Amino acid sequence: MYGGIEAGGTKFIFAVCDDNMNIIERRSIPTTTPDETFKEVFKLFDKYDLKAIGIGSFGPIDVNKQSNTYGYIKSTPKLIWKNTDFLGVFKKRYDIPIGWTTDVNIAALAEYKLGTAKGKDSCVYITVGTGIGGGSIINGKFLGGINHPEMGHFYPPRHGKDNYKGICDYHEDCLEGLASGPAIEARFGKSAKELNQDHEAWDIQAHYLAHAALTYTTILRPDCIIFGGGVMNQNHLLDKIHNKFENILSDYLEISSIKDYILSTGLGNDSGIIGSLLLAKETYSEY
């Protein structure tokens, strides 16, 4: 048995699977305090003889194994979780191998192994929801240096009709500050799912996400870019991103088919939890 945790800032999803990746039991709970949330995870995991655990967490987190705060959640906007020794808590309770990375990295892993990017050498996965974050896999390895990337916190070029100041607690008008779900709702007074497909919000949204895709393309040149998250649950949005991307790319780089390059998730909303279980299994095999 393996345990997996997709630790989001809004909700925790955690599950147990067998050696063939069949999910035996799964739960989803609101993210409250660390103590309350961990207690619920323990209730499930304690029922099983787990071989390993995989954790993908919201962040920023510390993934540098040489750091004194490896395994911690760091400067998160969710202040009650700031400087939480997430990994340490689980290592203290479970004397088994535990894989630790970001929530977007585990989603990227799932798409790379079993989803849209299966069979490719590399991919970038971007989630657009409560926040915006990205993970990248190159030749089976997570992209990272001294720590993990923060792909949602660069400053994209402004849309000509967008005067919104931005919602990011740290940068105001970075990509997350302008194109996350809360940014859409703050700007237009309605959530993304309440806006019809002709609303001006979608042209603005496609502008920012196309520029994000161009940035990741020029820097990383992945085999594909995958967009997921709640905001992407709009069938028309991906087409708008394709059109914007083609326009701003200006034939500079050779991409044979933009529709086959910028993609939606193959695993839907399950990318994160499946990725956490894959991480557990990989961690056990490498232990």
XYZ file of N, CA and C in Angstrom:
861
model
N 0.836 -1.197 0.000
C 0.000 0.000 0.000
C 0.880 1.260 0.000
N 0.402 2.293 -0.678
C 1.076 3.580 -0.712
C 0.091 4.670 -0.319
N 0.594 5.704 0.362
C -0.228 6.844 0.717
C 0.170 8.051 -0.095
N -0.812 8.848 -0.497
C -0.537 10.062 -1.260
C -1.314 11.242 -0.721
N -0.682 12.421 -0.758
C -1.334 13.649 -0.293
C -1.159 14.735 -1.351
N -2.277 15.259 -1.806
C -2.279 16.485 -2.612
C -2.720 17.599 -1.673
N -1.738 18.338 -1.173
C -2.005 19.347 -0.153
C -2.197 20.703 -0.811
N -3.434 21.104 -0.946
C -3.739 22.400 -1.541
C -4.058 23.432 -0.486
N -3.965 24.682 -0.840
C -4.265 25.746 0.101
C -5.729 25.814 0.472
N -6.595 25.268 -0.379
C -8.031 25.262 -0.127
C -8.512 23.923 0.404
N -7.981 22.827 -0.155
C -8.394 21.496 0.304
C -7.242 20.517 0.234
N -7.327 19.529 1.104
C -6.394 18.398 1.128
C -7.114 17.194 0.514
N -6.466 16.548 -0.444
C -6.946 15.273 -0.960
C -5.891 14.238 -0.613
N -6.305 13.133 -0.011
C -5.342 12.104 0.363
C -5.958 10.735 0.115
N -5.101 9.776 -0.216
C -5.605 8.479 -0.642
C -4.583 7.395 -0.358
N -5.053 6.164 -0.412
C -4.207 4.976 -0.296
C -4.470 4.114 -1.524
N -3.389 3.600 -2.121
C -3.537 2.726 -3.283
C -2.724 1.453 -3.080
N -3.028 0.456 -3.926
C -2.242 -0.767 -3.890
C -1.064 -0.662 -4.864
N -0.347 -1.752 -5.020
C 0.864 -1.734 -5.838
C 0.575 -1.520 -7.318
N -0.677 -1.732 -7.718
C -1.073 -1.532 -9.114
C -1.747 -0.181 -9.328
N -1.616 0.697 -8.347
C -2.164 2.057 -8.422
C -3.694 2.089 -8.374
N -4.316 1.028 -7.877
C -5.757 1.056 -7.661
C -6.036 1.757 -6.331
N -6.824 2.821 -6.362
C -7.102 3.575 -5.140
C -8.075 2.793 -4.263
N -7.649 2.523 -3.033
C -8.426 1.742 -2.074
C -9.360 2.638 -1.269
N -8.851 3.778 -0.855
C -9.654 4.724 -0.075
C -9.128 6.129 -0.325
N -10.053 7.074 -0.370
C -9.696 8.459 -0.707
C -10.595 9.410 0.062
N -9.998 10.524 0.499
C -10.771 11.551 1.200
C -10.372 12.940 0.723
N -11.292 13.880 0.870
C -11.025 15.287 0.561
C -11.612 16.121 1.691
N -10.786 17.016 2.252
C -11.233 17.849 3.370
C -10.760 19.287 3.154
N -11.440 20.253 3.764
C -10.951 21.637 3.694
C -9.605 21.770 4.408
N -8.751 22.613 3.894
C -7.472 22.904 4.552
C -7.736 23.897 5.672
N -7.586 23.435 6.921
C -7.813 24.323 8.065
C -6.454 24.610 8.716
N -6.293 24.266 9.977
C -4.990 24.441 10.629
C -4.129 23.212 10.352
N -2.810 23.331 10.485
C -1.968 22.148 10.297
C -2.370 20.985 11.206
N -2.565 21.252 12.495
C -2.885 20.170 13.428
C -4.194 19.467 13.069
N -5.224 20.243 12.772
C -6.521 19.664 12.435
C -6.459 18.869 11.140
N -5.778 19.416 10.163
C -5.709 18.774 8.850
C -4.889 17.499 8.910
N -3.721 17.565 9.550
C -2.877 16.370 9.667
C -3.597 15.258 10.430
N -4.365 15.624 11.433
C -5.084 14.628 12.234
C -6.015 13.792 11.360
N -6.663 14.431 10.397
C -7.565 13.711 9.495
C -6.798 12.780 8.557
N -5.632 13.234 8.106
C -4.808 12.374 7.251
C -4.335 11.151 8.038
N -3.910 11.378 9.270
C -3.448 10.267 10.114
C -4.535 9.209 10.283
N -5.785 9.645 10.430
C -6.886 8.702 10.628
C -6.969 7.702 9.483
N -6.739 8.196 8.267
C -6.783 7.299 7.109
C -5.522 6.462 7.002
N -4.371 7.106 7.055
C -3.112 6.391 6.842
C -2.832 5.345 7.923
N -3.268 5.622 9.151
C -3.009 4.685 10.254
C -3.741 3.357 10.091
N -4.729 3.319 9.212
C -5.500 2.096 8.988
C -4.755 1.085 8.118
N -3.670 1.544 7.464
C -3.006 0.700 6.461
C -1.519 0.522 6.773
N -0.974 -0.584 6.284
C 0.457 -0.850 6.409
C 1.137 -0.266 5.175
N 1.473 1.012 5.246
C 1.993 1.727 4.083
C 3.479 1.439 3.869
N 3.855 1.293 2.603
C 5.265 1.134 2.239
C 5.962 2.484 2.119
N 5.222 3.489 1.636
C 5.801 4.818 1.401
C 4.666 5.822 1.249
N 5.028 7.098 1.371
C 4.071 8.202 1.222
C 4.650 9.203 0.225
N 3.779 9.758 -0.589
C 4.165 10.848 -1.484
C 3.370 12.090 -1.147
N 4.058 13.218 -0.991
C 3.400 14.481 -0.623
C 3.713 15.546 -1.660
N 2.665 16.160 -2.180
C 2.808 17.338 -3.028
C 2.078 18.479 -2.364
N 2.795 19.525 -2.001
C 2.213 20.579 -1.168
C 2.181 21.938 -1.853
N 1.162 22.728 -1.465
C 1.158 24.149 -1.819
C 2.363 24.800 -1.157
N 2.715 25.970 -1.585
C 3.933 26.564 -1.076
C 3.916 28.081 -1.112
N 5.131 28.609 -1.242
C 6.421 27.950 -1.494
C 6.832 26.986 -0.373
N 7.548 25.932 -0.784
C 8.067 24.960 0.167
C 9.580 24.836 -0.030
N 10.228 24.200 0.911
C 11.671 23.971 0.808
C 11.905 22.528 0.361
N 12.464 22.377 -0.865
C 12.757 21.042 -1.391
C 14.261 20.785 -1.494
N 15.052 21.694 -0.922
C 16.510 21.543 -0.934
C 16.935 20.655 0.236
N 17.379 19.436 -0.072
C 17.700 18.472 0.975
C 18.879 18.894 1.846
N 19.670 19.876 1.389
C 20.794 20.368 2.192
C 20.383 21.488 3.145
N 19.143 21.937 3.040
C 18.665 23.071 3.835
C 18.215 22.624 5.217
N 18.382 23.508 6.197
C 17.911 23.241 7.556
C 16.390 23.213 7.645
N 15.725 23.784 6.642
C 14.259 23.814 6.648
C 13.681 22.951 5.522
N 14.449 21.949 5.092
C 13.930 21.008 4.103
C 12.653 20.364 4.632
N 11.612 20.373 3.791
C 10.341 19.793 4.200
C 9.357 20.778 4.791
N 9.765 22.051 4.902
C 8.894 23.081 5.478
C 8.060 23.763 4.393
N 6.865 24.208 4.777
C 6.154 25.219 4.003
C 6.717 26.560 4.426
N 7.041 27.408 3.459
C 7.758 28.650 3.776
C 6.838 29.877 3.743
N 7.107 30.821 2.870
C 6.427 32.129 2.887
C 5.087 32.086 2.155
N 4.205 31.233 2.625
C 2.906 31.085 1.992
C 1.947 32.205 2.399
N 1.051 32.623 1.481
C 0.010 33.586 1.855
C -0.942 33.013 2.912
N -1.007 31.688 3.041
C -1.847 31.057 4.069
C -1.043 31.059 5.367
N -1.108 32.161 6.086
C -0.153 32.462 7.156
C -0.129 31.425 8.272
N -1.257 30.775 8.555
C -1.282 29.787 9.640
C -0.395 28.579 9.311
N -0.039 28.418 8.032
C 0.819 27.308 7.610
C 2.269 27.731 7.418
N 2.553 28.998 7.549
C 3.917 29.489 7.325
C 4.890 28.844 8.309
N 6.015 28.342 7.774
C 7.075 27.682 8.559
C 6.600 26.402 9.255
N 5.634 25.720 8.653
C 5.199 24.415 9.156
C 6.162 23.333 8.663
N 6.627 22.512 9.583
C 7.526 21.404 9.224
C 6.679 20.216 8.762
N 6.101 20.353 7.601
C 5.176 19.371 7.048
C 5.825 17.984 6.989
N 6.951 17.887 6.315
C 7.617 16.600 6.146
C 8.058 16.023 7.488
N 8.565 16.876 8.361
C 9.030 16.421 9.669
C 7.924 15.769 10.482
N 6.727 16.331 10.423
C 5.590 15.773 11.151
C 5.302 14.352 10.684
N 5.350 14.142 9.365
C 5.032 12.820 8.832
C 6.185 11.833 9.044
N 7.402 12.310 8.995
C 8.541 11.424 9.272
C 8.531 10.961 10.725
N 8.083 11.831 11.611
C 8.026 11.472 13.025
C 6.980 10.382 13.271
N 5.896 10.428 12.506
C 4.812 9.473 12.735
C 5.001 8.176 11.949
N 5.603 8.260 10.772
C 5.729 7.086 9.903
C 7.193 6.851 9.546
N 7.733 5.740 9.984
C 9.134 5.398 9.707
C 9.225 4.642 8.381
N 8.885 5.351 7.313
C 8.897 4.792 5.959
C 9.400 5.882 5.005
N 9.794 5.517 3.781
C 10.221 6.542 2.815
C 9.076 7.505 2.485
N 9.410 8.790 2.422
C 8.399 9.805 2.107
C 8.954 10.728 1.029
N 8.246 10.817 -0.093
C 8.613 11.739 -1.164
C 7.980 13.094 -0.919
N 8.723 14.146 -1.217
C 8.289 15.509 -0.885
C 8.547 16.436 -2.070
N 7.513 17.100 -2.561
C 7.684 18.072 -3.631
C 6.463 18.989 -3.661
N 6.321 19.772 -4.706
C 5.215 20.719 -4.803
C 3.957 20.049 -5.347
N 2.831 20.695 -5.112
C 1.565 20.167 -5.632
C 1.538 20.164 -7.156
N 2.173 21.143 -7.776
C 2.185 21.171 -9.243
C 3.173 20.160 -9.815
N 4.236 19.862 -9.083
C 5.162 18.837 -9.552
C 4.509 17.455 -9.590
N 3.697 17.142 -8.585
C 3.060 15.826 -8.603
C 2.041 15.731 -9.740
N 1.368 16.837 -10.026
C 0.435 16.837 -11.166
C 1.201 16.655 -12.473
N 2.356 17.325 -12.578
C 3.197 17.156 -13.766
C 3.653 15.709 -13.900
N 4.018 15.086 -12.776
C 4.463 13.696 -12.787
C 3.362 12.765 -13.298
N 2.145 12.994 -12.839
C 1.024 12.161 -13.266
C 0.762 12.311 -14.757
N 0.792 13.543 -15.244
C 0.556 13.770 -16.669
C 1.691 13.193 -17.515
N 2.898 13.252 -16.989
C 4.074 12.730 -17.689
C 4.041 11.202 -17.777
N 3.602 10.571 -16.698
C 3.597 9.102 -16.646
C 2.346 8.492 -17.259
N 1.191 9.123 -17.008
C -0.075 8.475 -17.351
C -1.034 9.338 -18.158
N -0.739 10.617 -18.311
C -1.699 11.530 -18.919
C -1.300 12.068 -20.278
N -1.543 13.339 -20.475
C -1.342 13.992 -21.763
C 0.090 13.900 -22.268
N 1.054 13.926 -21.375
C 2.467 13.938 -21.782
C 3.092 12.545 -21.809
N 2.288 11.509 -21.650
C 2.830 10.146 -21.653
C 3.574 9.871 -22.957
N 4.802 9.357 -22.842
C 5.610 9.051 -24.011
C 6.510 10.186 -24.462
N 6.361 11.355 -23.848
C 7.200 12.504 -24.188
C 8.394 12.585 -23.240
N 9.418 13.333 -23.642
C 10.615 13.467 -22.812
C 10.485 14.568 -21.764
N 9.575 15.506 -22.005
C 9.468 16.644 -21.087
C 8.068 17.246 -21.160
N 7.723 17.982 -20.118
C 6.453 18.710 -20.114
C 6.513 19.804 -19.055
N 5.647 20.792 -19.238
C 5.380 21.793 -18.211
C 3.902 21.682 -17.868
N 3.601 21.634 -16.582
C 2.210 21.599 -16.129
C 1.924 22.892 -15.367
N 0.844 23.579 -15.747
C 0.452 24.828 -15.090
C -0.943 24.669 -14.530
N -1.115 24.959 -13.262
C -2.451 24.959 -12.682
C -2.919 26.401 -12.524
N -4.153 26.642 -12.930
C -4.761 27.966 -12.838
C -6.026 27.816 -12.003
N -5.934 28.197 -10.746
C -7.059 28.034 -9.838
C -7.016 29.105 -8.772
N -7.038 28.676 -7.500
C -6.922 29.628 -6.395
C -5.632 30.426 -6.512
N -4.594 29.767 -6.964
C -3.329 30.422 -7.306
C -2.898 29.938 -8.678
N -1.704 30.319 -9.078
C -1.122 29.805 -10.315
C 0.279 29.302 -9.999
N 0.542 28.065 -10.392
C 1.860 27.486 -10.181
C 2.186 26.543 -11.306
N 3.446 26.195 -11.419
C 3.857 25.310 -12.497
C 4.951 24.356 -12.057
N 4.940 23.188 -12.674
C 5.994 22.209 -12.476
C 6.467 21.713 -13.822
N 7.718 21.326 -13.901
C 8.269 20.832 -15.160
C 9.060 19.559 -14.925
N 8.932 18.630 -15.854
C 9.688 17.379 -15.825
C 10.503 17.279 -17.103
N 11.781 17.010 -16.955
C 12.682 16.836 -18.088
C 13.399 15.505 -17.910
N 13.200 14.610 -18.862
C 13.804 13.273 -18.811
C 13.539 12.582 -17.476
N 12.316 12.699 -17.015
C 11.899 11.998 -15.810
C 12.233 12.672 -14.501
N 12.866 13.841 -14.532
C 13.289 14.525 -13.307
C 12.588 15.876 -13.178
N 12.247 16.233 -11.941
C 11.664 17.549 -11.694
C 12.689 18.642 -11.956
N 12.245 19.718 -12.583
C 13.107 20.873 -12.788
C 13.271 21.624 -11.476
N 14.510 21.962 -11.140
C 14.769 22.738 -9.937
C 16.249 22.911 -9.714
N 16.621 23.966 -9.023
C 18.011 24.207 -8.679
C 18.143 24.178 -7.170
N 18.397 25.331 -6.565
C 18.471 25.382 -5.109
C 17.085 25.195 -4.489
N 16.053 25.403 -5.305
C 14.691 25.128 -4.867
C 13.793 25.004 -6.088
N 12.485 24.880 -5.863
C 11.566 24.664 -6.976
C 11.226 25.987 -7.675
N 10.836 25.933 -8.943
C 10.424 27.154 -9.650
C 9.130 27.723 -9.074
N 8.912 29.005 -9.307
C 7.639 29.659 -8.992
C 7.128 30.280 -10.292
N 6.487 29.474 -11.101
C 6.122 29.878 -12.456
C 4.936 30.840 -12.516
N 4.259 31.023 -11.404
C 3.118 31.930 -11.403
C 3.430 33.332 -10.944
N 4.716 33.617 -10.696
C 5.043 34.905 -10.073
C 6.003 35.759 -10.888
N 5.912 35.659 -12.212
C 6.607 36.626 -13.066
C 5.584 37.676 -13.514
N 6.074 38.771 -14.070
C 5.195 39.861 -14.493
C 4.932 39.788 -15.995
N 3.733 39.388 -16.410
C 3.427 39.337 -17.841
C 3.098 40.726 -18.384
N 3.208 40.918 -19.697
C 2.783 42.194 -20.286
C 1.297 42.422 -20.032
N 0.953 43.638 -19.713
C -0.429 43.966 -19.409
C -1.314 43.908 -20.651
N -2.529 43.396 -20.457
C -3.555 43.492 -21.493
C -3.965 44.954 -21.602
N -4.162 45.414 -22.825
C -4.437 46.835 -23.053
C -5.672 47.375 -22.370
N -6.646 46.512 -22.094
C -7.896 46.964 -21.480
C -7.990 46.590 -19.998
N -6.898 46.137 -19.431
C -6.928 45.666 -18.045
C -6.221 46.655 -17.129
N -6.999 47.279 -16.255
C -6.440 48.228 -15.287
C -6.477 47.687 -13.857
N -6.828 46.411 -13.719
C -6.917 45.820 -12.388
C -5.542 45.788 -11.730
N -5.476 46.137 -10.452
C -4.185 46.283 -9.775
C -3.503 44.953 -9.473
N -4.290 43.864 -9.404
C -3.711 42.565 -9.076
C -3.989 42.164 -7.645
N -3.988 40.842 -7.391
C -4.427 40.333 -6.097
C -3.339 39.606 -5.321
N -2.159 39.414 -5.888
C -1.105 38.683 -5.187
C -0.636 39.457 -3.960
N -0.557 38.778 -2.825
C -0.149 39.415 -1.569
C 1.296 39.899 -1.613
N 2.091 39.310 -2.493
C 3.512 39.639 -2.538
C 3.872 40.558 -3.710
N 3.232 40.380 -4.872
C 3.644 41.102 -6.082
C 2.533 41.890 -6.751
N 1.334 41.821 -6.243
C 0.145 42.433 -6.830
C -0.135 41.905 -8.239
N 0.559 42.443 -9.268
C 0.170 42.139 -10.644
C 1.123 41.182 -11.358
N 1.574 40.152 -10.643
C 2.262 39.048 -11.311
C 1.204 38.195 -12.015
N 1.613 37.112 -12.648
C 0.652 36.254 -13.358
C -0.455 35.782 -12.417
N -0.085 35.284 -11.236
C -1.095 34.838 -10.283
C -2.003 35.987 -9.865
N -1.430 37.158 -9.692
C -2.200 38.316 -9.263
C -3.199 38.796 -10.286
N -2.968 38.458 -11.559
C -3.841 38.926 -12.634
C -4.739 37.847 -13.228
N -4.342 36.577 -13.119
C -5.050 35.538 -13.876
C -5.539 34.362 -13.040
N -5.365 34.402 -11.739
C -5.891 33.322 -10.885
C -7.403 33.463 -10.741
N -8.036 32.428 -10.208
C -9.473 32.480 -9.981
C -9.913 33.653 -9.120
N -9.255 33.886 -7.967
C -9.626 35.046 -7.151
C -9.427 36.380 -7.866
N -8.449 36.479 -8.755
C -8.238 37.717 -9.515
C -9.404 37.969 -10.463
N -9.881 36.916 -11.117
C -11.032 37.057 -12.014
C -12.246 37.541 -11.233
N -12.495 36.918 -10.079
C -13.668 37.288 -9.287
C -13.554 38.695 -8.721
N -12.361 39.079 -8.280
C -12.176 40.427 -7.736
C -12.343 41.489 -8.821
N -11.908 41.173 -10.017
C -11.962 42.130 -11.130
C -13.390 42.304 -11.653
N -14.133 41.202 -11.783
C -15.429 41.243 -12.462
C -16.629 41.002 -11.540
N -16.375 40.676 -10.274
C -17.476 40.500 -9.338
C -18.197 39.180 -9.456
N -17.678 38.272 -10.279
C -18.249 36.939 -10.447
C -17.118 35.931 -10.565
N -17.374 34.700 -10.140
C -16.371 33.656 -10.292
C -16.286 33.242 -11.759
N -15.203 32.576 -12.105
C -14.987 32.167 -13.494
C -16.141 31.322 -14.022
N -16.658 30.424 -13.197
C -17.720 29.527 -13.668
C -19.046 30.248 -13.888
N -19.159 31.489 -13.390
C -20.392 32.261 -13.575
C -20.360 33.142 -14.813
N -19.207 33.244 -15.460
C -19.057 34.134 -16.621
C -19.336 33.370 -17.905
N -20.159 33.950 -18.790
C -20.413 33.268 -20.066
C -19.195 33.391 -20.976
N -19.142 32.571 -22.009
C -17.928 32.476 -22.817
C -17.659 33.710 -23.668
N -18.635 34.603 -23.787
C -18.437 35.840 -24.547
C -17.972 36.996 -23.664
N -17.831 36.756 -22.391
C -17.431 37.822 -21.465
C -16.004 38.276 -21.767
N -15.742 39.550 -21.585
C -14.411 40.112 -21.870
C -13.318 39.483 -21.010
N -13.713 38.881 -19.904
C -12.725 38.268 -19.016
C -11.877 37.237 -19.746
N -12.482 36.516 -20.679
C -11.761 35.409 -21.308
C -10.699 35.869 -22.291
N -10.911 37.010 -22.916
C -9.866 37.562 -23.785
C -8.679 38.009 -22.936
N -8.961 38.613 -21.787
C -7.907 39.031 -20.864
C -7.180 37.810 -20.310
N -7.952 36.798 -19.923
C -7.368 35.576 -19.363
C -6.473 34.887 -20.385
N -6.950 34.769 -21.607
C -6.163 34.116 -22.666
C -4.882 34.898 -22.945
N -4.946 36.200 -22.875
C -3.762 37.037 -23.075
C -2.674 36.669 -22.067
N -3.036 36.612 -20.793
C -2.033 36.349 -19.755
C -1.512 34.909 -19.820
N -2.390 33.964 -20.070
C -1.946 32.569 -20.096
C -1.144 32.259 -21.360
N -1.449 32.916 -22.456
C -0.639 32.752 -23.670
C 0.758 33.311 -23.457
N 0.859 34.451 -22.783
C 2.182 35.010 -22.475
C 2.939 34.105 -21.513
N 2.226 33.478 -20.596
C 2.881 32.510 -19.714
C 3.438 31.357 -20.540
N 2.641 30.832 -21.441
C 3.084 29.713 -22.283
C 4.284 30.115 -23.131
N 4.285 31.338 -23.633
C 5.425 31.808 -24.430
C 6.685 31.906 -23.572
N 6.544 32.383 -22.352
C 7.686 32.498 -21.444
C 8.285 31.123 -21.157
N 7.450 30.155 -20.826
C 7.952 28.814 -20.533
C 8.551 28.168 -21.790
N 7.977 28.492 -22.936
C 8.480 27.940 -24.200
C 9.873 28.453 -24.519
N 10.055 29.756 -24.413
C 11.347 30.337 -24.782
C 12.454 29.959 -23.808
N 12.109 29.723 -22.564
C 13.128 29.396 -21.563
C 13.397 27.893 -21.491
N 12.369 27.076 -21.583
C 12.507 25.640 -21.322
C 12.396 24.756 -22.561
N 11.671 25.208 -23.585
C 11.427 24.421 -24.798
C 10.961 22.993 -24.489
N 9.865 22.856 -23.725
C 9.351 21.508 -23.409
C 8.662 20.883 -24.613
N 8.410 19.590 -24.512
C 7.649 18.900 -25.563
C 6.197 19.364 -25.601
N 5.667 19.732 -24.437
C 4.292 20.235 -24.401
C 4.069 21.038 -23.126
N 3.033 21.858 -23.157
C 2.587 22.622 -21.996
C 1.149 22.215 -21.709
N 0.879 21.883 -20.459
C -0.431 21.375 -20.042
C -1.042 22.356 -19.053
N -2.263 22.800 -19.324
C -2.978 23.684 -18.407
C -4.057 22.897 -17.664
N -4.070 23.040 -16.341
C -5.088 22.427 -15.509
C -5.584 23.412 -14.473
N -6.366 22.939 -13.539
C -6.920 23.803 -12.499
C -8.345 24.227 -12.818
N -9.037 24.708 -11.797
C -10.450 25.023 -11.923
C -10.803 26.050 -12.974
N -9.972 27.067 -13.155
C -10.259 28.110 -14.145
C -10.247 27.541 -15.563
N -9.487 26.462 -15.761
C -9.400 25.871 -17.098
C -10.588 24.962 -17.418
N -11.552 24.870 -16.510
C -12.754 24.073 -16.791
C -13.739 24.857 -17.659
N -13.201 25.522 -18.655
C -13.975 26.284 -19.637
C -13.499 25.791 -21.011
N -14.346 25.073 -21.715
C -13.919 24.422 -22.955
C -13.403 25.393 -24.000
N -13.883 26.632 -23.950
C -13.504 27.620 -24.971
C -12.175 28.304 -24.681
N -11.709 28.232 -23.439
C -10.532 29.016 -23.057
C -9.267 28.519 -23.737
N -9.101 27.222 -23.861
C -7.884 26.688 -24.479
C -7.749 27.157 -25.923
N -8.849 27.200 -26.652
C -8.795 27.691 -28.042
C -8.347 29.147 -28.093
N -8.828 29.942 -27.156
C -8.423 31.349 -27.105
C -6.933 31.475 -26.803
N -6.428 30.615 -25.921
C -4.994 30.621 -25.612
C -4.190 30.242 -26.848
N -4.644 29.222 -27.580
C -3.967 28.828 -28.821
C -3.842 30.014 -29.778
N -4.939 30.731 -29.979
C -4.944 31.846 -30.929
C -4.027 32.973 -30.476
N -4.077 33.291 -29.198
C -3.209 34.354 -28.657
C -1.745 33.942 -28.748
N -1.473 32.705 -28.418
C -0.096 32.210 -28.445
C 0.467 32.275 -29.860
N -0.311 31.840 -30.824
C 0.151 31.885 -32.221
C 0.476 33.317 -32.646
N -0.335 34.258 -32.195
C -0.135 35.662 -32.552
C 1.146 36.218 -31.942
N 1.383 35.973 -30.656
C 2.557 36.562 -30.001
C 3.838 35.794 -30.291
N 3.716 34.530 -30.708
C 4.902 33.761 -31.083
C 5.549 34.336 -32.334
N 4.709 34.855 -33.239
C 5.173 35.547 -34.458
C 6.126 34.704 -35.300
N 5.872 33.397 -35.370
C 6.680 32.480 -36.186
C 8.154 32.455 -35.786
N 8.451 32.880 -34.566
C 9.854 32.932 -34.139
C 10.430 31.539 -33.907
N 9.636 30.669 -33.279
C 10.067 29.297 -33.012
C 9.220 28.332 -33.826
N 9.813 27.214 -34.180
C 9.101 26.232 -34.984
C 8.318 25.282 -34.080
N 7.004 25.431 -34.107
C 6.094 24.536 -33.396
C 5.093 24.035 -34.421
N 5.143 22.759 -34.713
C 4.379 22.232 -35.846
C 2.874 22.370 -35.660
N 2.398 22.151 -34.438
C 0.967 22.258 -34.169
C 0.753 22.807 -32.771
N 0.274 24.017 -32.689
C 0.049 24.633 -31.376
C -1.011 23.869 -30.601
N -2.009 23.330 -31.304
C -3.061 22.568 -30.621
C -2.532 21.276 -30.016
N -1.449 20.752 -30.564
C -0.830 19.549 -30.010
C 0.302 19.881 -29.039
N 0.538 21.173 -28.859
C 1.623 21.640 -27.977
C 1.073 22.191 -26.672
N 0.039 23.018 -26.733
C -0.612 23.550 -25.541
C -1.880 22.736 -25.329
N -1.928 22.000 -24.218
C -2.927 20.959 -24.037
C -3.672 21.079 -22.710
N -4.802 20.424 -22.633
C -5.491 20.297 -21.358
C -5.045 18.996 -20.687
N -5.400 18.818 -19.440
C -4.951 17.644 -18.692
C -5.575 16.369 -19.244
N -4.821 15.292 -19.166
C -5.361 13.998 -19.550
C -6.044 13.297 -18.396
N -5.725 13.737 -17.174
C -6.266 13.084 -15.972
C -7.263 13.970 -15.228
N -7.575 15.127 -15.818
C -8.551 16.019 -15.205
C -8.124 16.481 -13.827
N -9.080 16.501 -12.911
C -8.808 16.972 -11.557
C -8.105 15.937 -10.685
N -7.793 14.763 -11.255
C -7.124 13.718 -10.488
C -5.603 13.714 -10.659
N -5.076 14.637 -11.447
C -3.628 14.650 -11.686
C -2.839 14.708 -10.391
N -3.269 15.546 -9.466
C -2.517 15.743 -8.231
C -2.481 14.510 -7.350
N -3.627 13.918 -7.082
C -3.635 12.769 -6.172
C -2.965 11.562 -6.818
N -3.161 11.370 -8.119
C -2.474 10.263 -8.806
C -0.965 10.487 -8.765
N -0.548 11.731 -8.978
C 0.880 12.042 -8.935
C 1.493 11.807 -7.573
N 0.751 12.087 -6.512
C 1.284 11.864 -5.158
C 1.499 10.378 -4.899
N 0.606 9.557 -5.411
C 0.744 8.108 -5.239
C 1.889 7.562 -6.096
N 2.053 8.113 -7.294
C 3.200 7.745 -8.131
C 4.507 8.126 -7.444
N 4.519 9.308 -6.819
C 5.716 9.749 -6.102
C 6.035 8.796 -4.952
N 5.007 8.351 -4.242
C 5.220 7.386 -3.148
C 5.848 6.105 -3.675
N 5.318 5.613 -4.762
C 5.820 4.366 -5.330
C 7.254 4.519 -5.827
N 7.547 5.645 -6.485
C 8.904 5.904 -6.968
C 9.880 6.061 -5.798
N 9.437 6.739 -4.760
C 10.296 6.948 -3.585
C 10.640 5.623 -2.936
N 9.672 4.733 -2.870
C 9.903 3.415 -2.285
C 10.901 2.612 -3.138
N 10.751 2.676 -4.448
C 11.629 1.898 -5.335
C 13.068 2.410 -5.314
N 13.225 3.700 -4.994
C 14.567 4.295 -4.957
C 15.205 4.211 -3.578
N 14.433 3.792 -2.587
C 14.895 3.830 -1.188
C 15.990 2.804 -0.929
